[in-house]
Amino acid sequence: MRAVRVLTAALLTLGLAAAPAAAGSSPSPGASGDDGAPTRAGTSFRTATEVAQGQTATARASTGDYLYWSFPADAGQRPTVRATVRLPESHAAETWQIDVYDGLRRRQACQYGAQTRTAGADEPSVELECVLRTVRAWSEPWADDPLPGTYYVRLTALRLSTADLGQPVDAELRVGSKDMGGAAAVDGALAEPLVPGTASRAEPDGEDDGAAVLAGLEPEDGWASGRWSDRWVWTAAGGVLAALAGVAGYRLTRGAGRPPGVPPHA
């Protein structure tokens, strides 16, 4: 049984050593209410305002405007986009919707969540939510699976009365994600994330001249931070368990040795 105990100890050591690494591989969102959180929104894909995961972006706009933000999502993450629109005190029924597009500007379907909602007359606000599918590290060219890179969020009103056009509204956007771990890991990876060449970013002093700059947001641990996952831990653990099963099977089937009274072979 000594071999069994040695292999068991090795399995426990492997699990303890791999757990911190797996936990540290998932990016942690920034605290809400950061000083660097954007206070505006873009008006097109090209001028979409960058938002880091965990930040709460705000924007002052008019009913009928198209509001655009962008955020980074890496392999193994399942992003969740939440938006809140605070409406004027007096208004007719309005229908609002959020749409999410990937780095190739393909519209991504929401796995679940209230992507479209109607606010009744004089309701103070409307809340929207879109939970995307898990981002894959690689996909077939013909598929529309979410891939690592920049994602765009578009918020707008679909149906509203003519009298409500141009009325001021306040919008809030928050993006978070859940690390799905090795269960979402696939073989293969993109050579580069799907990141646009340009984006709109506010200056450090809070002013924005509307000029396009290179997109700069990326996950906290860098792109392809999900390269290490607990899939490797479970693979190694399965190998160790198979070795334990082999040792135990050998001990059960080899018998008690040479029967008593049988002389050894010459």
PDB file of C-alpha atoms in Angstrom:
ATOM      1  CA  MET A   1       0.000   0.000   0.000  1.00  0.00           C
ATOM      2  CA  ARG A   2       3.011   2.279   0.189  1.00  0.00           C
ATOM      3  CA  ALA A   3       2.795   2.977  -3.548  1.00  0.00           C
ATOM      4  CA  VAL A   4      -0.875   3.900  -3.190  1.00  0.00           C
ATOM      5  CA  ARG A   5      -0.101   6.336  -0.387  1.00  0.00           C
ATOM      6  CA  VAL A   6       2.728   7.932  -2.389  1.00  0.00           C
ATOM      7  CA  LEU A   7       0.500   8.461  -5.422  1.00  0.00           C
ATOM      8  CA  THR A   8      -2.298   9.858  -3.257  1.00  0.00           C
ATOM      9  CA  ALA A   9       0.093  12.369  -1.723  1.00  0.00           C
ATOM     10  CA  ALA A  10       1.270  13.341  -5.201  1.00  0.00           C
ATOM     11  CA  LEU A  11      -2.338  13.952  -6.273  1.00  0.00           C
ATOM     12  CA  LEU A  12      -3.016  16.211  -3.295  1.00  0.00           C
ATOM     13  CA  THR A  13       0.193  18.151  -3.920  1.00  0.00           C
ATOM     14  CA  LEU A  14      -0.732  18.626  -7.580  1.00  0.00           C
ATOM     15  CA  GLY A  15      -4.157  19.971  -6.691  1.00  0.00           C
ATOM     16  CA  LEU A  16      -2.819  22.386  -4.070  1.00  0.00           C
ATOM     17  CA  ALA A  17      -0.133  23.669  -6.438  1.00  0.00           C
ATOM     18  CA  ALA A  18      -2.441  24.118  -9.390  1.00  0.00           C
ATOM     19  CA  ALA A  19      -5.346  25.760  -7.566  1.00  0.00           C
ATOM     20  CA  PRO A  20      -3.631  29.144  -6.955  1.00  0.00           C
ATOM     21  CA  ALA A  21      -2.443  29.268 -10.553  1.00  0.00           C
ATOM     22  CA  ALA A  22      -5.896  28.555 -11.909  1.00  0.00           C
ATOM     23  CA  ALA A  23      -7.472  31.115  -9.602  1.00  0.00           C
ATOM     24  CA  GLY A  24      -4.947  33.750 -10.542  1.00  0.00           C
ATOM     25  CA  SER A  25      -5.501  33.254 -14.278  1.00  0.00           C
ATOM     26  CA  SER A  26      -8.986  34.770 -14.324  1.00  0.00           C
ATOM     27  CA  PRO A  27      -9.044  38.547 -14.642  1.00  0.00           C
ATOM     28  CA  SER A  28     -10.606  40.390 -11.741  1.00  0.00           C
ATOM     29  CA  PRO A  29     -12.904  43.308 -12.555  1.00  0.00           C
ATOM     30  CA  GLY A  30     -12.115  46.773 -11.324  1.00  0.00           C
ATOM     31  CA  ALA A  31     -14.059  48.369  -8.510  1.00  0.00           C
ATOM     32  CA  SER A  32     -17.251  50.162  -9.385  1.00  0.00           C
ATOM     33  CA  GLY A  33     -17.199  53.916  -9.351  1.00  0.00           C
ATOM     34  CA  ASP A  34     -13.585  54.227 -10.535  1.00  0.00           C
ATOM     35  CA  ASP A  35     -12.398  57.757 -11.170  1.00  0.00           C
ATOM     36  CA  GLY A  36     -11.515  56.709 -14.729  1.00  0.00           C
ATOM     37  CA  ALA A  37     -15.024  55.507 -15.570  1.00  0.00           C
ATOM     38  CA  PRO A  38     -16.256  57.196 -18.766  1.00  0.00           C
ATOM     39  CA  THR A  39     -19.030  59.774 -18.549  1.00  0.00           C
ATOM     40  CA  ARG A  40     -19.976  59.848 -22.222  1.00  0.00           C
ATOM     41  CA  ALA A  41     -20.911  57.475 -25.025  1.00  0.00           C
ATOM     42  CA  GLY A  42     -19.963  57.290 -28.671  1.00  0.00           C
ATOM     43  CA  THR A  43     -22.368  57.741 -31.560  1.00  0.00           C
ATOM     44  CA  SER A  44     -21.022  55.001 -33.877  1.00  0.00           C
ATOM     45  CA  PHE A  45     -18.852  51.897 -33.884  1.00  0.00           C
ATOM     46  CA  ARG A  46     -15.801  53.976 -34.702  1.00  0.00           C
ATOM     47  CA  THR A  47     -16.312  56.399 -31.828  1.00  0.00           C
ATOM     48  CA  ALA A  48     -17.525  53.830 -29.262  1.00  0.00           C
ATOM     49  CA  THR A  49     -16.315  54.757 -25.786  1.00  0.00           C
ATOM     50  CA  GLU A  50     -14.073  52.159 -24.144  1.00  0.00           C
ATOM     51  CA  VAL A  51     -15.303  50.683 -20.854  1.00  0.00           C
ATOM     52  CA  ALA A  52     -13.312  48.265 -18.708  1.00  0.00           C
ATOM     53  CA  GLN A  53     -15.113  45.317 -17.170  1.00  0.00           C
ATOM     54  CA  GLY A  54     -16.340  46.237 -13.705  1.00  0.00           C
ATOM     55  CA  GLN A  55     -16.637  49.962 -14.459  1.00  0.00           C
ATOM     56  CA  THR A  56     -19.954  51.813 -14.499  1.00  0.00           C
ATOM     57  CA  ALA A  57     -20.127  54.089 -17.527  1.00  0.00           C
ATOM     58  CA  THR A  58     -22.601  56.966 -17.582  1.00  0.00           C
ATOM     59  CA  ALA A  59     -23.827  59.208 -20.373  1.00  0.00           C
ATOM     60  CA  ARG A  60     -26.192  62.143 -20.794  1.00  0.00           C
ATOM     61  CA  ALA A  61     -28.104  61.863 -24.051  1.00  0.00           C
ATOM     62  CA  SER A  62     -31.355  62.615 -25.824  1.00  0.00           C
ATOM     63  CA  THR A  63     -34.128  60.182 -26.638  1.00  0.00           C
ATOM     64  CA  GLY A  64     -33.564  58.904 -30.156  1.00  0.00           C
ATOM     65  CA  ASP A  65     -29.751  58.952 -29.956  1.00  0.00           C
ATOM     66  CA  TYR A  66     -27.659  55.854 -30.612  1.00  0.00           C
ATOM     67  CA  LEU A  67     -25.196  55.264 -27.763  1.00  0.00           C
ATOM     68  CA  TYR A  68     -22.108  53.081 -28.293  1.00  0.00           C
ATOM     69  CA  TRP A  69     -19.592  51.602 -25.849  1.00  0.00           C
ATOM     70  CA  SER A  70     -16.893  48.954 -26.285  1.00  0.00           C
ATOM     71  CA  PHE A  71     -15.275  46.515 -23.845  1.00  0.00           C
ATOM     72  CA  PRO A  72     -12.719  43.671 -24.013  1.00  0.00           C
ATOM     73  CA  ALA A  73     -13.629  40.005 -23.456  1.00  0.00           C
ATOM     74  CA  ASP A  74     -11.181  37.104 -23.412  1.00  0.00           C
ATOM     75  CA  ALA A  75     -11.507  33.373 -23.991  1.00  0.00           C
ATOM     76  CA  GLY A  76     -13.378  31.505 -21.272  1.00  0.00           C
ATOM     77  CA  GLN A  77     -15.398  34.533 -20.139  1.00  0.00           C
ATOM     78  CA  ARG A  78     -19.193  34.821 -20.315  1.00  0.00           C
ATOM     79  CA  PRO A  79     -19.883  38.577 -20.445  1.00  0.00           C
ATOM     80  CA  THR A  80     -23.008  40.166 -18.983  1.00  0.00           C
ATOM     81  CA  VAL A  81     -24.083  43.636 -20.149  1.00  0.00           C
ATOM     82  CA  ARG A  82     -26.502  45.628 -17.985  1.00  0.00           C
ATOM     83  CA  ALA A  83     -27.940  49.022 -18.907  1.00  0.00           C
ATOM     84  CA  THR A  84     -30.237  51.402 -17.039  1.00  0.00           C
ATOM     85  CA  VAL A  85     -31.965  54.353 -18.693  1.00  0.00           C
ATOM     86  CA  ARG A  86     -33.489  57.052 -16.463  1.00  0.00           C
ATOM     87  CA  LEU A  87     -36.356  58.670 -18.342  1.00  0.00           C
ATOM     88  CA  PRO A  88     -37.941  62.122 -18.058  1.00  0.00           C
ATOM     89  CA  GLU A  89     -40.656  62.665 -15.475  1.00  0.00           C
ATOM     90  CA  SER A  90     -43.344  62.829 -18.160  1.00  0.00           C
ATOM     91  CA  HIS A  91     -43.225  60.639 -21.252  1.00  0.00           C
ATOM     92  CA  ALA A  92     -45.282  58.179 -23.272  1.00  0.00           C
ATOM     93  CA  ALA A  93     -44.518  54.453 -23.538  1.00  0.00           C
ATOM     94  CA  GLU A  94     -40.987  53.813 -24.834  1.00  0.00           C
ATOM     95  CA  THR A  95     -39.226  50.617 -25.960  1.00  0.00           C
ATOM     96  CA  TRP A  96     -35.457  50.394 -25.422  1.00  0.00           C
ATOM     97  CA  GLN A  97     -32.990  47.763 -26.587  1.00  0.00           C
ATOM     98  CA  ILE A  98     -29.318  46.864 -26.220  1.00  0.00           C
ATOM     99  CA  ASP A  99     -27.415  45.043 -28.969  1.00  0.00           C
ATOM    100  CA  VAL A 100     -23.955  43.504 -28.621  1.00  0.00           C
ATOM    101  CA  TYR A 101     -21.546  43.049 -31.547  1.00  0.00           C
ATOM    102  CA  ASP A 102     -18.171  41.297 -31.658  1.00  0.00           C
ATOM    103  CA  GLY A 103     -14.902  42.576 -33.139  1.00  0.00           C
ATOM    104  CA  LEU A 104     -16.111  41.671 -36.641  1.00  0.00           C
ATOM    105  CA  ARG A 105     -19.304  43.672 -35.967  1.00  0.00           C
ATOM    106  CA  ARG A 106     -21.417  40.533 -36.038  1.00  0.00           C
ATOM    107  CA  ARG A 107     -24.461  40.824 -33.818  1.00  0.00           C
ATOM    108  CA  GLN A 108     -24.194  38.341 -30.959  1.00  0.00           C
ATOM    109  CA  ALA A 109     -27.364  36.745 -29.638  1.00  0.00           C
ATOM    110  CA  CYS A 110     -28.116  36.988 -25.933  1.00  0.00           C
ATOM    111  CA  GLN A 111     -28.105  33.649 -24.161  1.00  0.00           C
ATOM    112  CA  TYR A 112     -30.691  35.035 -21.769  1.00  0.00           C
ATOM    113  CA  GLY A 113     -31.724  38.337 -20.225  1.00  0.00           C
ATOM    114  CA  ALA A 114     -34.152  41.149 -21.021  1.00  0.00           C
ATOM    115  CA  GLN A 115     -32.535  42.613 -24.111  1.00  0.00           C
ATOM    116  CA  THR A 116     -35.631  44.635 -25.042  1.00  0.00           C
ATOM    117  CA  ARG A 117     -38.031  46.258 -22.600  1.00  0.00           C
ATOM    118  CA  THR A 118     -40.889  48.724 -22.745  1.00  0.00           C
ATOM    119  CA  ALA A 119     -41.274  51.431 -20.133  1.00  0.00           C
ATOM    120  CA  GLY A 120     -44.855  52.452 -19.559  1.00  0.00           C
ATOM    121  CA  ALA A 121     -45.995  56.045 -19.529  1.00  0.00           C
ATOM    122  CA  ASP A 122     -44.284  58.076 -16.810  1.00  0.00           C
ATOM    123  CA  GLU A 123     -42.185  55.116 -15.550  1.00  0.00           C
ATOM    124  CA  PRO A 124     -38.939  56.551 -14.118  1.00  0.00           C
ATOM    125  CA  SER A 125     -36.499  54.085 -15.702  1.00  0.00           C
ATOM    126  CA  VAL A 126     -35.997  50.926 -17.723  1.00  0.00           C
ATOM    127  CA  GLU A 127     -33.407  48.196 -17.065  1.00  0.00           C
ATOM    128  CA  LEU A 128     -31.923  45.930 -19.736  1.00  0.00           C
ATOM    129  CA  GLU A 129     -29.636  42.897 -19.556  1.00  0.00           C
ATOM    130  CA  CYS A 130     -27.859  40.675 -22.076  1.00  0.00           C
ATOM    131  CA  VAL A 131     -25.857  37.581 -21.097  1.00  0.00           C
ATOM    132  CA  LEU A 132     -23.676  36.490 -23.997  1.00  0.00           C
ATOM    133  CA  ARG A 133     -22.451  33.031 -24.832  1.00  0.00           C
ATOM    134  CA  THR A 134     -19.039  31.995 -23.523  1.00  0.00           C
ATOM    135  CA  VAL A 135     -16.154  33.466 -25.521  1.00  0.00           C
ATOM    136  CA  ARG A 136     -14.240  30.718 -27.349  1.00  0.00           C
ATOM    137  CA  ALA A 137     -10.497  30.771 -27.962  1.00  0.00           C
ATOM    138  CA  TRP A 138     -11.010  29.501 -31.516  1.00  0.00           C
ATOM    139  CA  SER A 139     -13.844  28.792 -33.914  1.00  0.00           C
ATOM    140  CA  GLU A 140     -14.527  27.699 -37.481  1.00  0.00           C
ATOM    141  CA  PRO A 141     -14.468  30.577 -40.004  1.00  0.00           C
ATOM    142  CA  TRP A 142     -18.128  30.003 -40.930  1.00  0.00           C
ATOM    143  CA  ALA A 143     -19.368  30.010 -37.320  1.00  0.00           C
ATOM    144  CA  ASP A 144     -20.566  33.077 -35.426  1.00  0.00           C
ATOM    145  CA  ASP A 145     -19.181  31.999 -32.037  1.00  0.00           C
ATOM    146  CA  PRO A 146     -17.965  34.803 -29.739  1.00  0.00           C
ATOM    147  CA  LEU A 147     -14.191  35.198 -30.048  1.00  0.00           C
ATOM    148  CA  PRO A 148     -11.611  37.090 -27.934  1.00  0.00           C
ATOM    149  CA  GLY A 149     -11.402  40.789 -28.653  1.00  0.00           C
ATOM    150  CA  THR A 150     -13.406  43.991 -28.477  1.00  0.00           C
ATOM    151  CA  TYR A 151     -17.187  43.923 -28.143  1.00  0.00           C
ATOM    152  CA  TYR A 152     -19.550  46.784 -28.931  1.00  0.00           C
ATOM    153  CA  VAL A 153     -22.732  47.712 -27.076  1.00  0.00           C
ATOM    154  CA  ARG A 154     -25.424  49.802 -28.750  1.00  0.00           C
ATOM    155  CA  LEU A 155     -28.241  51.292 -26.692  1.00  0.00           C
ATOM    156  CA  THR A 156     -31.188  53.008 -28.336  1.00  0.00           C
ATOM    157  CA  ALA A 157     -34.955  53.509 -28.241  1.00  0.00           C
ATOM    158  CA  LEU A 158     -36.887  51.477 -30.800  1.00  0.00           C
ATOM    159  CA  ARG A 159     -40.409  52.815 -30.439  1.00  0.00           C
ATOM    160  CA  LEU A 160     -41.352  56.160 -28.957  1.00  0.00           C
ATOM    161  CA  SER A 161     -43.745  58.985 -29.638  1.00  0.00           C
ATOM    162  CA  THR A 162     -42.775  62.036 -31.668  1.00  0.00           C
ATOM    163  CA  ALA A 163     -43.295  64.248 -28.617  1.00  0.00           C
ATOM    164  CA  ASP A 164     -40.589  62.337 -26.698  1.00  0.00           C
ATOM    165  CA  LEU A 165     -37.902  62.764 -29.350  1.00  0.00           C
ATOM    166  CA  GLY A 166     -34.992  64.822 -28.069  1.00  0.00           C
ATOM    167  CA  GLN A 167     -35.957  64.608 -24.394  1.00  0.00           C
ATOM    168  CA  PRO A 168     -32.966  64.255 -22.039  1.00  0.00           C
ATOM    169  CA  VAL A 169     -32.180  60.845 -20.558  1.00  0.00           C
ATOM    170  CA  ASP A 170     -29.415  59.472 -18.346  1.00  0.00           C
ATOM    171  CA  ALA A 171     -27.876  56.102 -19.243  1.00  0.00           C
ATOM    172  CA  GLU A 172     -25.711  53.774 -17.183  1.00  0.00           C
ATOM    173  CA  LEU A 173     -23.807  50.769 -18.511  1.00  0.00           C
ATOM    174  CA  ARG A 174     -21.961  48.078 -16.578  1.00  0.00           C
ATOM    175  CA  VAL A 175     -20.168  45.055 -18.019  1.00  0.00           C
ATOM    176  CA  GLY A 176     -19.024  42.053 -16.025  1.00  0.00           C
ATOM    177  CA  SER A 177     -18.138  38.476 -16.836  1.00  0.00           C
ATOM    178  CA  LYS A 178     -17.973  35.028 -15.292  1.00  0.00           C
ATOM    179  CA  ASP A 179     -14.945  32.794 -15.808  1.00  0.00           C
ATOM    180  CA  MET A 180     -16.314  29.486 -17.094  1.00  0.00           C
ATOM    181  CA  GLY A 181     -13.056  27.590 -16.505  1.00  0.00           C
ATOM    182  CA  GLY A 182     -11.813  24.522 -18.327  1.00  0.00           C
ATOM    183  CA  ALA A 183     -15.334  23.410 -19.264  1.00  0.00           C
ATOM    184  CA  ALA A 184     -15.287  26.060 -22.013  1.00  0.00           C
ATOM    185  CA  ALA A 185     -11.714  25.393 -23.187  1.00  0.00           C
ATOM    186  CA  VAL A 186     -11.179  24.352 -26.819  1.00  0.00           C
ATOM    187  CA  ASP A 187      -8.170  23.257 -28.818  1.00  0.00           C
ATOM    188  CA  GLY A 188      -6.693  26.074 -30.877  1.00  0.00           C
ATOM    189  CA  ALA A 189      -6.436  29.840 -30.483  1.00  0.00           C
ATOM    190  CA  LEU A 190      -6.550  32.974 -32.585  1.00  0.00           C
ATOM    191  CA  ALA A 191      -3.259  34.464 -33.709  1.00  0.00           C
ATOM    192  CA  GLU A 192      -4.473  37.895 -32.562  1.00  0.00           C
ATOM    193  CA  PRO A 193      -7.628  39.078 -30.744  1.00  0.00           C
ATOM    194  CA  LEU A 194     -10.308  40.826 -32.789  1.00  0.00           C
ATOM    195  CA  VAL A 195      -9.413  44.370 -31.757  1.00  0.00           C
ATOM    196  CA  PRO A 196     -10.327  47.394 -33.902  1.00  0.00           C
ATOM    197  CA  GLY A 197      -7.648  49.766 -35.070  1.00  0.00           C
ATOM    198  CA  THR A 198      -9.367  52.866 -33.729  1.00  0.00           C
ATOM    199  CA  ALA A 199     -11.569  53.887 -30.833  1.00  0.00           C
ATOM    200  CA  SER A 200     -12.580  57.069 -29.014  1.00  0.00           C
ATOM    201  CA  ARG A 201     -11.004  57.731 -25.640  1.00  0.00           C
ATOM    202  CA  ALA A 202     -11.318  60.705 -23.307  1.00  0.00           C
ATOM    203  CA  GLU A 203      -8.235  62.698 -22.353  1.00  0.00           C
ATOM    204  CA  PRO A 204      -6.861  62.527 -18.761  1.00  0.00           C
ATOM    205  CA  ASP A 205      -8.262  65.984 -18.002  1.00  0.00           C
ATOM    206  CA  GLY A 206     -11.761  64.767 -18.874  1.00  0.00           C
ATOM    207  CA  GLU A 207     -11.974  66.601 -22.198  1.00  0.00           C
ATOM    208  CA  ASP A 208     -12.597  64.765 -25.443  1.00  0.00           C
ATOM    209  CA  ASP A 209     -11.876  66.219 -28.866  1.00  0.00           C
ATOM    210  CA  GLY A 210     -13.607  63.345 -30.676  1.00  0.00           C
ATOM    211  CA  ALA A 211     -10.399  62.234 -32.387  1.00  0.00           C
ATOM    212  CA  ALA A 212      -9.926  58.535 -33.108  1.00  0.00           C
ATOM    213  CA  VAL A 213      -7.041  56.777 -31.346  1.00  0.00           C
ATOM    214  CA  LEU A 214      -5.746  53.224 -31.156  1.00  0.00           C
ATOM    215  CA  ALA A 215      -7.883  50.930 -29.018  1.00  0.00           C
ATOM    216  CA  GLY A 216      -6.082  50.391 -25.731  1.00  0.00           C
ATOM    217  CA  LEU A 217      -8.284  48.284 -23.453  1.00  0.00           C
ATOM    218  CA  GLU A 218      -7.385  44.650 -22.802  1.00  0.00           C
ATOM    219  CA  PRO A 219      -7.956  42.120 -19.988  1.00  0.00           C
ATOM    220  CA  GLU A 220      -6.043  42.731 -16.775  1.00  0.00           C
ATOM    221  CA  ASP A 221      -3.715  39.765 -17.358  1.00  0.00           C
ATOM    222  CA  GLY A 222      -3.367  40.433 -21.087  1.00  0.00           C
ATOM    223  CA  TRP A 223      -4.973  38.673 -24.006  1.00  0.00           C
ATOM    224  CA  ALA A 224      -5.235  34.883 -23.948  1.00  0.00           C
ATOM    225  CA  SER A 225      -5.169  35.047 -20.148  1.00  0.00           C
ATOM    226  CA  GLY A 226      -7.316  31.921 -20.199  1.00  0.00           C
ATOM    227  CA  ARG A 227      -4.507  29.878 -21.763  1.00  0.00           C
ATOM    228  CA  TRP A 228      -4.075  28.110 -18.417  1.00  0.00           C
ATOM    229  CA  SER A 229      -7.298  26.567 -17.137  1.00  0.00           C
ATOM    230  CA  ASP A 230      -8.449  23.927 -14.701  1.00  0.00           C
ATOM    231  CA  ARG A 231      -8.862  21.645 -17.705  1.00  0.00           C
ATOM    232  CA  TRP A 232      -5.157  20.868 -17.312  1.00  0.00           C
ATOM    233  CA  VAL A 233      -5.634  20.179 -13.606  1.00  0.00           C
ATOM    234  CA  TRP A 234      -8.436  17.695 -14.247  1.00  0.00           C
ATOM    235  CA  THR A 235      -6.417  16.028 -17.019  1.00  0.00           C
ATOM    236  CA  ALA A 236      -3.443  15.544 -14.697  1.00  0.00           C
ATOM    237  CA  ALA A 237      -5.713  14.396 -11.874  1.00  0.00           C
ATOM    238  CA  GLY A 238      -7.318  11.843 -14.205  1.00  0.00           C
ATOM    239  CA  GLY A 239      -3.885  10.487 -15.106  1.00  0.00           C
ATOM    240  CA  VAL A 240      -2.934  10.107 -11.451  1.00  0.00           C
ATOM    241  CA  LEU A 241      -6.236   8.396 -10.648  1.00  0.00           C
ATOM    242  CA  ALA A 242      -5.675   5.988 -13.543  1.00  0.00           C
ATOM    243  CA  ALA A 243      -2.245   5.159 -12.116  1.00  0.00           C
ATOM    244  CA  LEU A 244      -3.795   4.532  -8.699  1.00  0.00           C
ATOM    245  CA  ALA A 245      -6.380   2.250 -10.257  1.00  0.00           C
ATOM    246  CA  GLY A 246      -3.628   0.325 -12.040  1.00  0.00           C
ATOM    247  CA  VAL A 247      -1.644  -0.184  -8.835  1.00  0.00           C
ATOM    248  CA  ALA A 248      -4.741  -1.289  -6.923  1.00  0.00           C
ATOM    249  CA  GLY A 249      -5.751  -3.692  -9.711  1.00  0.00           C
ATOM    250  CA  TYR A 250      -2.290  -5.212  -9.788  1.00  0.00           C
ATOM    251  CA  ARG A 251      -2.309  -5.822  -6.048  1.00  0.00           C
ATOM    252  CA  LEU A 252      -5.746  -7.466  -6.240  1.00  0.00           C
ATOM    253  CA  THR A 253      -4.935  -9.758  -9.162  1.00  0.00           C
ATOM    254  CA  ARG A 254      -1.376 -10.867  -8.425  1.00  0.00           C
ATOM    255  CA  GLY A 255      -2.494 -13.170  -5.583  1.00  0.00           C
ATOM    256  CA  ALA A 256      -0.605 -14.070  -2.395  1.00  0.00           C
ATOM    257  CA  GLY A 257       2.518 -15.209  -4.230  1.00  0.00           C
ATOM    258  CA  ARG A 258       3.855 -18.806  -4.594  1.00  0.00           C
ATOM    259  CA  PRO A 259       1.636 -21.448  -2.936  1.00  0.00           C
ATOM    260  CA  PRO A 260       3.194 -23.079   0.117  1.00  0.00           C
ATOM    261  CA  GLY A 261       5.056 -26.375  -0.541  1.00  0.00           C
ATOM    262  CA  VAL A 262       5.874 -25.625  -4.150  1.00  0.00           C
ATOM    263  CA  PRO A 263       9.634 -25.727  -4.699  1.00  0.00           C
ATOM    264  CA  PRO A 264      11.170 -22.896  -6.638  1.00  0.00           C
ATOM    265  CA  HIS A 265      12.198 -23.526 -10.209  1.00  0.00           C
ATOM    266  CA  ALA A 266      15.782 -24.594 -10.753  1.00  0.00           C
TER     267      ALA A 266
END
